[in-house]
PDB file of C-alpha atoms in Angstrom:
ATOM      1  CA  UNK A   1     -18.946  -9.788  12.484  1.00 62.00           C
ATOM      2  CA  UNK A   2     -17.401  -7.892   9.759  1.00 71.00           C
ATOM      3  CA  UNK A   3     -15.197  -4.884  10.376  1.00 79.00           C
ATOM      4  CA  UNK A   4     -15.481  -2.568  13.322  1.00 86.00           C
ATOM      5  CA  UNK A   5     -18.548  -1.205  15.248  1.00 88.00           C
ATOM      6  CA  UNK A   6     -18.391   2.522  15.607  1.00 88.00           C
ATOM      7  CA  UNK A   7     -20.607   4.435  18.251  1.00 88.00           C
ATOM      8  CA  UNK A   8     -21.481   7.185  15.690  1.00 85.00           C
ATOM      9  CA  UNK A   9     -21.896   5.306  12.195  1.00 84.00           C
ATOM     10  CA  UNK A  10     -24.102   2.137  13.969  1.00 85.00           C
ATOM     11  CA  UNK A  11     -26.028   3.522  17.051  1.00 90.00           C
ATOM     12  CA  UNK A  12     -28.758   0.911  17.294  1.00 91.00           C
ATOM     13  CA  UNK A  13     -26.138  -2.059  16.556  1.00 91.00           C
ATOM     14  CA  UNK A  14     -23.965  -0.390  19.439  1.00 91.00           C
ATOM     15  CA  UNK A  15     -26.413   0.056  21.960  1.00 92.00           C
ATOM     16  CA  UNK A  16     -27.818  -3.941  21.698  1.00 92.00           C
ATOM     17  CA  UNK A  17     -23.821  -4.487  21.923  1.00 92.00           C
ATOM     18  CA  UNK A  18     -23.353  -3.190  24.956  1.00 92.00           C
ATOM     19  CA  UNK A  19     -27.153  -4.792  26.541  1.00 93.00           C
ATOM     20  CA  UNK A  20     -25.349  -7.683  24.916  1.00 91.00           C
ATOM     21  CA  UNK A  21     -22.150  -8.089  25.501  1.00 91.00           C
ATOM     22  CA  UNK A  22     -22.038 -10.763  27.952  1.00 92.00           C
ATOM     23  CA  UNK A  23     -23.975 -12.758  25.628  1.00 92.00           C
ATOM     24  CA  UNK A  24     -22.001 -12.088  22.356  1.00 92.00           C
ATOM     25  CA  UNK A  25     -18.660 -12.603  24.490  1.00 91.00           C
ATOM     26  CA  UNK A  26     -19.636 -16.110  24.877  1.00 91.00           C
ATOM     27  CA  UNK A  27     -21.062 -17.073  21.421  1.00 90.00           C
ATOM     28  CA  UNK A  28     -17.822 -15.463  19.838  1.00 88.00           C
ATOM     29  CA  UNK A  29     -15.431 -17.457  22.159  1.00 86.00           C
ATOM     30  CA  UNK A  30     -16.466 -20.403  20.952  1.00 84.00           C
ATOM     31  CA  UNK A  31     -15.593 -20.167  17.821  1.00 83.00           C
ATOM     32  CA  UNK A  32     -12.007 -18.682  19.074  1.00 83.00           C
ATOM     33  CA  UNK A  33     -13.011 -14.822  18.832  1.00 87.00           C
ATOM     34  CA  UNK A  34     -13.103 -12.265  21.434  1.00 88.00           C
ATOM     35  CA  UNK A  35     -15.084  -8.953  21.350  1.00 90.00           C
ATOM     36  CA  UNK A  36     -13.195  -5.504  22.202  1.00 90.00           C
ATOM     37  CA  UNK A  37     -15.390  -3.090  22.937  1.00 92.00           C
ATOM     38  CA  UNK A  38     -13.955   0.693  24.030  1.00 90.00           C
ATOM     39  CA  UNK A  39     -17.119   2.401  25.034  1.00 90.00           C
ATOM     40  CA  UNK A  40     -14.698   5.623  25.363  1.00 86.00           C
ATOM     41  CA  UNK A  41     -13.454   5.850  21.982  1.00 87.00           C
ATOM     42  CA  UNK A  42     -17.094   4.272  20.847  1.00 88.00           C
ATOM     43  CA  UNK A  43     -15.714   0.961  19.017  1.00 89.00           C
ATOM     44  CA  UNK A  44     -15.455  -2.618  18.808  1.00 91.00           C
ATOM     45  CA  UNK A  45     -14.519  -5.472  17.013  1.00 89.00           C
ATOM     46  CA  UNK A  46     -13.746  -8.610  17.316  1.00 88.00           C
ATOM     47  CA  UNK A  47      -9.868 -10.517  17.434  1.00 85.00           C
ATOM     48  CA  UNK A  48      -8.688 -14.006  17.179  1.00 81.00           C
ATOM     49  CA  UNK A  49      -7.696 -15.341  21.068  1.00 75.00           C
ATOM     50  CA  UNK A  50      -4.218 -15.063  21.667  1.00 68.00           C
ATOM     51  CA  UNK A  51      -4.707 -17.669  24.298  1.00 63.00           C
ATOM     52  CA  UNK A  52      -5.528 -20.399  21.517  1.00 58.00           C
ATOM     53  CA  UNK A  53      -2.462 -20.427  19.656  1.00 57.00           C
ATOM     54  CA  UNK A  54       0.191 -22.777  20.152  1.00 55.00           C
ATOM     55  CA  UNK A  55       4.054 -22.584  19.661  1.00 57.00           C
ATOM     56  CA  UNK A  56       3.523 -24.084  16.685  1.00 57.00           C
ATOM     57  CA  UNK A  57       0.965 -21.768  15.050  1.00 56.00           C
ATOM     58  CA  UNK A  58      -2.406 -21.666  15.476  1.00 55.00           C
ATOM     59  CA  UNK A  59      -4.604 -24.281  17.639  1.00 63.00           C
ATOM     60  CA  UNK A  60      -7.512 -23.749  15.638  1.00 66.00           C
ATOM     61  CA  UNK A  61      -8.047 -21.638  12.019  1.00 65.00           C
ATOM     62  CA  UNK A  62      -8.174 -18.325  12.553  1.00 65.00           C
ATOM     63  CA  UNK A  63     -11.250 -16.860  10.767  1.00 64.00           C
ATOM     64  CA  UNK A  64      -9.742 -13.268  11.409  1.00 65.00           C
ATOM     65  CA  UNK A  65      -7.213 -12.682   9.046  1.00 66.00           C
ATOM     66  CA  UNK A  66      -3.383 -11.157   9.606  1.00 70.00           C
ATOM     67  CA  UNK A  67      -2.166  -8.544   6.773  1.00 71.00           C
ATOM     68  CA  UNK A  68       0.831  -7.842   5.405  1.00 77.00           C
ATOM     69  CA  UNK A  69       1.280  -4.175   5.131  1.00 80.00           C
ATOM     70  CA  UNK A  70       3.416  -2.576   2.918  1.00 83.00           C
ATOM     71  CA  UNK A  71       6.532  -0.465   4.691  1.00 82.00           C
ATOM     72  CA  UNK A  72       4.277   2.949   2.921  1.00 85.00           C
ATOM     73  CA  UNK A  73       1.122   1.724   4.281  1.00 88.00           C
ATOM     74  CA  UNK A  74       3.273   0.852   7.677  1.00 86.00           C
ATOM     75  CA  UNK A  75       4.597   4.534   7.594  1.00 86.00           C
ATOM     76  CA  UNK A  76       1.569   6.153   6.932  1.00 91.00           C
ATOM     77  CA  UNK A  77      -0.105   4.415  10.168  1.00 90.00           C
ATOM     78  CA  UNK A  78       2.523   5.224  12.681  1.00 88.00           C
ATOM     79  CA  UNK A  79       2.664   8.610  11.209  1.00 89.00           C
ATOM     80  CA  UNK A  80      -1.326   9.545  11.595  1.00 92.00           C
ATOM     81  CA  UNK A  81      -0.993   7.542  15.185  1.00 90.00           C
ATOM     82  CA  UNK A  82       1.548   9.945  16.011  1.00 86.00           C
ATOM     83  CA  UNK A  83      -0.576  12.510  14.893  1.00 89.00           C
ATOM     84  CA  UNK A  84      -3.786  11.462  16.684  1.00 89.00           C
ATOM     85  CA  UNK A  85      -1.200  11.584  19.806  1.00 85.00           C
ATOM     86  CA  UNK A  86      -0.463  15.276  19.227  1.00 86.00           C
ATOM     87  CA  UNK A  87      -4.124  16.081  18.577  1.00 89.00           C
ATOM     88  CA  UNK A  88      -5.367  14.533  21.744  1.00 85.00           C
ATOM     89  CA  UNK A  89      -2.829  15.572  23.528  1.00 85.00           C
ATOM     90  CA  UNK A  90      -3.399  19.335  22.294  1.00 84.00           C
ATOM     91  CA  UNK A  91      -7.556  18.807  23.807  1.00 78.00           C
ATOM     92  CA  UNK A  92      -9.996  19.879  21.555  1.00 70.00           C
ATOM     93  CA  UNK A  93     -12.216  18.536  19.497  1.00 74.00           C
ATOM     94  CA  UNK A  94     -12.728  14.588  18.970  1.00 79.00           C
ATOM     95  CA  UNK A  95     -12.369  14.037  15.433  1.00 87.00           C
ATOM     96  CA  UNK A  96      -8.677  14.600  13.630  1.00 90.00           C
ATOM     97  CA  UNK A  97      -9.783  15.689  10.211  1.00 92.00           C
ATOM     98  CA  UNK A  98      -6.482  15.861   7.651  1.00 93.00           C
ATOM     99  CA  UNK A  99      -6.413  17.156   4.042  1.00 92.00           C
ATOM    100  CA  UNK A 100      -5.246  15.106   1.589  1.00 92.00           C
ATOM    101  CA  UNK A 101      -2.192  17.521   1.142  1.00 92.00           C
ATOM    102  CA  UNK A 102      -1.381  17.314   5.234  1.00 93.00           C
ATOM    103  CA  UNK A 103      -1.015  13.669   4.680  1.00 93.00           C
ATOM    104  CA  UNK A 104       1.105  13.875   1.513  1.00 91.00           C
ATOM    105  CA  UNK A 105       3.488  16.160   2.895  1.00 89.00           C
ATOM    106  CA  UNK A 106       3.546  14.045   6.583  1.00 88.00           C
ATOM    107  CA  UNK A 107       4.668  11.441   4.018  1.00 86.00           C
ATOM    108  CA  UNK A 108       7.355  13.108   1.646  1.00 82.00           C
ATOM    109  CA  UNK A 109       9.463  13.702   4.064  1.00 78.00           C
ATOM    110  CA  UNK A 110      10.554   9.839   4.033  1.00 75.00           C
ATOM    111  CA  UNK A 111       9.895   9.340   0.798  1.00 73.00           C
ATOM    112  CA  UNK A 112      13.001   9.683  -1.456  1.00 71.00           C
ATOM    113  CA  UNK A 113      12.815  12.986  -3.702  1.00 70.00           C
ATOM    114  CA  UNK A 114      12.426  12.506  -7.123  1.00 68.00           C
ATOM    115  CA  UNK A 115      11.526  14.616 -10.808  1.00 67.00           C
ATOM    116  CA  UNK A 116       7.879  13.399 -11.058  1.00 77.00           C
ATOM    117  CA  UNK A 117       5.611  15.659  -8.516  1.00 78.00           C
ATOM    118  CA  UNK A 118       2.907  13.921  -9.696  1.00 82.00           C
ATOM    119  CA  UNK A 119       3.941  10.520  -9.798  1.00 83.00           C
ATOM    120  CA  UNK A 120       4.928  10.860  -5.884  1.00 83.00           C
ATOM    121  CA  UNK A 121       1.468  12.244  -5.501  1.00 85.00           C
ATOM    122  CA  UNK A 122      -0.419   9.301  -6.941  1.00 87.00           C
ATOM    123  CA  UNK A 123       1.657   7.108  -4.842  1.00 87.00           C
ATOM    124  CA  UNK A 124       0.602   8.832  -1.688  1.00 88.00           C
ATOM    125  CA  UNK A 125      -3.201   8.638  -2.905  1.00 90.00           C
ATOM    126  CA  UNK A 126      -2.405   4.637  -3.256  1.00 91.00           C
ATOM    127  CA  UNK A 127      -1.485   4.472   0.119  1.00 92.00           C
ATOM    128  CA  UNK A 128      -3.799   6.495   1.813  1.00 93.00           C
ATOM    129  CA  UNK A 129      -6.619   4.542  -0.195  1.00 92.00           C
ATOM    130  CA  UNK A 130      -5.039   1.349   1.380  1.00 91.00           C
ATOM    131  CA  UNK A 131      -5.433   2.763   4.829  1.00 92.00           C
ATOM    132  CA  UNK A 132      -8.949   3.764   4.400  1.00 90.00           C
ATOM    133  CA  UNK A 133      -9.956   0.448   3.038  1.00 88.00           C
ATOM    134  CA  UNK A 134      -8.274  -0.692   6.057  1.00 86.00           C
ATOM    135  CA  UNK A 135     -10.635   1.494   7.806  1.00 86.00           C
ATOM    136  CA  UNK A 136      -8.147   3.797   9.861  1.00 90.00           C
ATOM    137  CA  UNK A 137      -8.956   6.609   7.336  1.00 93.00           C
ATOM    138  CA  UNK A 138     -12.561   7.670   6.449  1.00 91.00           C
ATOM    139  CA  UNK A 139     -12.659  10.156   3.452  1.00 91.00           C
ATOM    140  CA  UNK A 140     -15.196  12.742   5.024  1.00 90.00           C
ATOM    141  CA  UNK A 141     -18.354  13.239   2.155  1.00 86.00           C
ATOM    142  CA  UNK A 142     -18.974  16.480   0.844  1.00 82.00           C
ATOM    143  CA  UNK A 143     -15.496  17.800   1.301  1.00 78.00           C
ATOM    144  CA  UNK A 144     -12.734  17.304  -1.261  1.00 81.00           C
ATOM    145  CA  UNK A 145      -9.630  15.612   0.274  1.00 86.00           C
ATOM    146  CA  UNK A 146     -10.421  15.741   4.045  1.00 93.00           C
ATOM    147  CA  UNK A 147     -10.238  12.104   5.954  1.00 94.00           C
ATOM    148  CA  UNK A 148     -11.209  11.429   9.874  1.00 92.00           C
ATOM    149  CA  UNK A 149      -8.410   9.457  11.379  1.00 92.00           C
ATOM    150  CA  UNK A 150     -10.886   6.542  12.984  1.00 91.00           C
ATOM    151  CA  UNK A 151      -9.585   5.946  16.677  1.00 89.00           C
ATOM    152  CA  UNK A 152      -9.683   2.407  16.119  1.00 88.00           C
ATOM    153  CA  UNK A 153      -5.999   3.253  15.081  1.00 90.00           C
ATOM    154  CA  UNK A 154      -4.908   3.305  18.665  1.00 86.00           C
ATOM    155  CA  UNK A 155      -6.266  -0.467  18.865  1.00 84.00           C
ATOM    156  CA  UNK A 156      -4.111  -1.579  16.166  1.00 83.00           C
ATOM    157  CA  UNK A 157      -0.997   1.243  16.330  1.00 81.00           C
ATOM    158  CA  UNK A 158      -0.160   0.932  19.763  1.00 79.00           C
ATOM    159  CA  UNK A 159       3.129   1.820  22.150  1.00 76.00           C
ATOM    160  CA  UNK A 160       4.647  -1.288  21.225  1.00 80.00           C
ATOM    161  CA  UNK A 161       3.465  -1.731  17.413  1.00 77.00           C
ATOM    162  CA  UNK A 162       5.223   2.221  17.165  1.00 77.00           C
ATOM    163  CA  UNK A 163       8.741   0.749  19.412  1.00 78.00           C
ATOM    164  CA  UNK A 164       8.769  -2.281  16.680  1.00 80.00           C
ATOM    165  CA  UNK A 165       8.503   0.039  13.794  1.00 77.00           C
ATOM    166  CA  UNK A 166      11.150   3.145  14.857  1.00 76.00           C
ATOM    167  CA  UNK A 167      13.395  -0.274  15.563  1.00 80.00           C
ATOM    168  CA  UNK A 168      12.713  -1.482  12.082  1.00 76.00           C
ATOM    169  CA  UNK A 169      13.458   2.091  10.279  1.00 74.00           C
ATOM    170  CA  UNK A 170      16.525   2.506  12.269  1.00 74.00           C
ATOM    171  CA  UNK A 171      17.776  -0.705  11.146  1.00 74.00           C
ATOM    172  CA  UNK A 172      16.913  -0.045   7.206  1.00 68.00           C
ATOM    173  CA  UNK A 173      18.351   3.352   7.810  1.00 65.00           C
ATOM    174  CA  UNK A 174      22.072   1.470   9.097  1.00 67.00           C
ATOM    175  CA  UNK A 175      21.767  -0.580   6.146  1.00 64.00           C
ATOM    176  CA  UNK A 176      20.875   2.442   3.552  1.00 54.00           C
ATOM    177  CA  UNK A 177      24.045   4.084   5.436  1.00 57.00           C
ATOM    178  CA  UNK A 178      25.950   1.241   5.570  1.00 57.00           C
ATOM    179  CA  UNK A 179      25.970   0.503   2.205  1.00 50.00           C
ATOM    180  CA  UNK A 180      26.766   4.409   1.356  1.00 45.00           C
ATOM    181  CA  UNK A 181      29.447   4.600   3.815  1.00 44.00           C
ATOM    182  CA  UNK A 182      31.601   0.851   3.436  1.00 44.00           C
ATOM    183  CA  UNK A 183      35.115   1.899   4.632  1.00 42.00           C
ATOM    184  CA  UNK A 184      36.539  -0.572   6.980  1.00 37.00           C
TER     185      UNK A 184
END
């Protein structure tokens, strides 16, 4: 009940899942869960019920937490969504394995320049350690700086979660140019 299910990492948990799933839809909707299950991406996890909250916040406790994420951390998903778009969309292989340097440089290009390399380097690393505890990054083992971009991304990063973000940096970048360019 913790985290997500993958295919590949829990095979024997996956296949009583799916024998299951009936079964483990009903004892998880009563206490106000739902199991997701994409057999073609080869996860699943559970979500709070939309259906049970109220105009006035939740109906009952939600035992699935919401996050707060960080406009970096924010960045950093919608960037390696759009990546995993391009990838699939390219055919292929299943996995999108980055190096640690694709990511950094995916992210300095909204990242203001500064003097300290390093410094905006161990920022990066921050934030990419946030999205793999998150679990949308997995560093690879063996392998020095390469991470699989975990499809359970497109769950989470969807079309509309990407419209609400691009509206959100356009509207930070009229008020960075706004304050910049003040003539009237």
């Amino acid at each position: 009940m913790k985290g997500v299910l993958y295919r590949d990492v829990h095979e024997s948990q996956w296949n009583q899942l799916l024998q299951l799933q009936a079964n483990v839809r009903d004892y998880v909707g009563v206490i106000g869960l739902t199991v997701v299950v994409d057999e073609a991406e080869g996860y699943a996890y559970l979500r709070s019920r939309p259906d049970l909250e109220d105009e006035d916040g939740p109906a009952i406790p939600r035992l699935i937490p919401r996050r707060a994420l960080s406009f970096h951390v924010s960045l950093l998903l919608a960037l390696l969504r759009k990546k995993l778009i391009e990838f699939d969309a390219s055919g292929g292989d299943t996995k999108l394995v980055l190096t640690r340097e694709q990511i950094v440089e995916m992210m300095r290009v909204f990242l203001p320049e500064g003097s300290n390399e390093v410094r905006l380097v161990d920022q990066i690393d921050s934030h990419i350690g946030k999205v793999v505890e998150l679990g949308f990054l997995r560093r690879i083992k063996d392998t020095d700086g390469h991470y699989e971009v975990r499809r359970i991304i497109k769950a989470f990063v969807d079309g509309q979660w990407l419209a609400e973000f691009d509206q959100r940096l356009a509207e930070y970048a009229v008020e960075l140019r706004g304050d910049d360019h003040e003539e009237t």
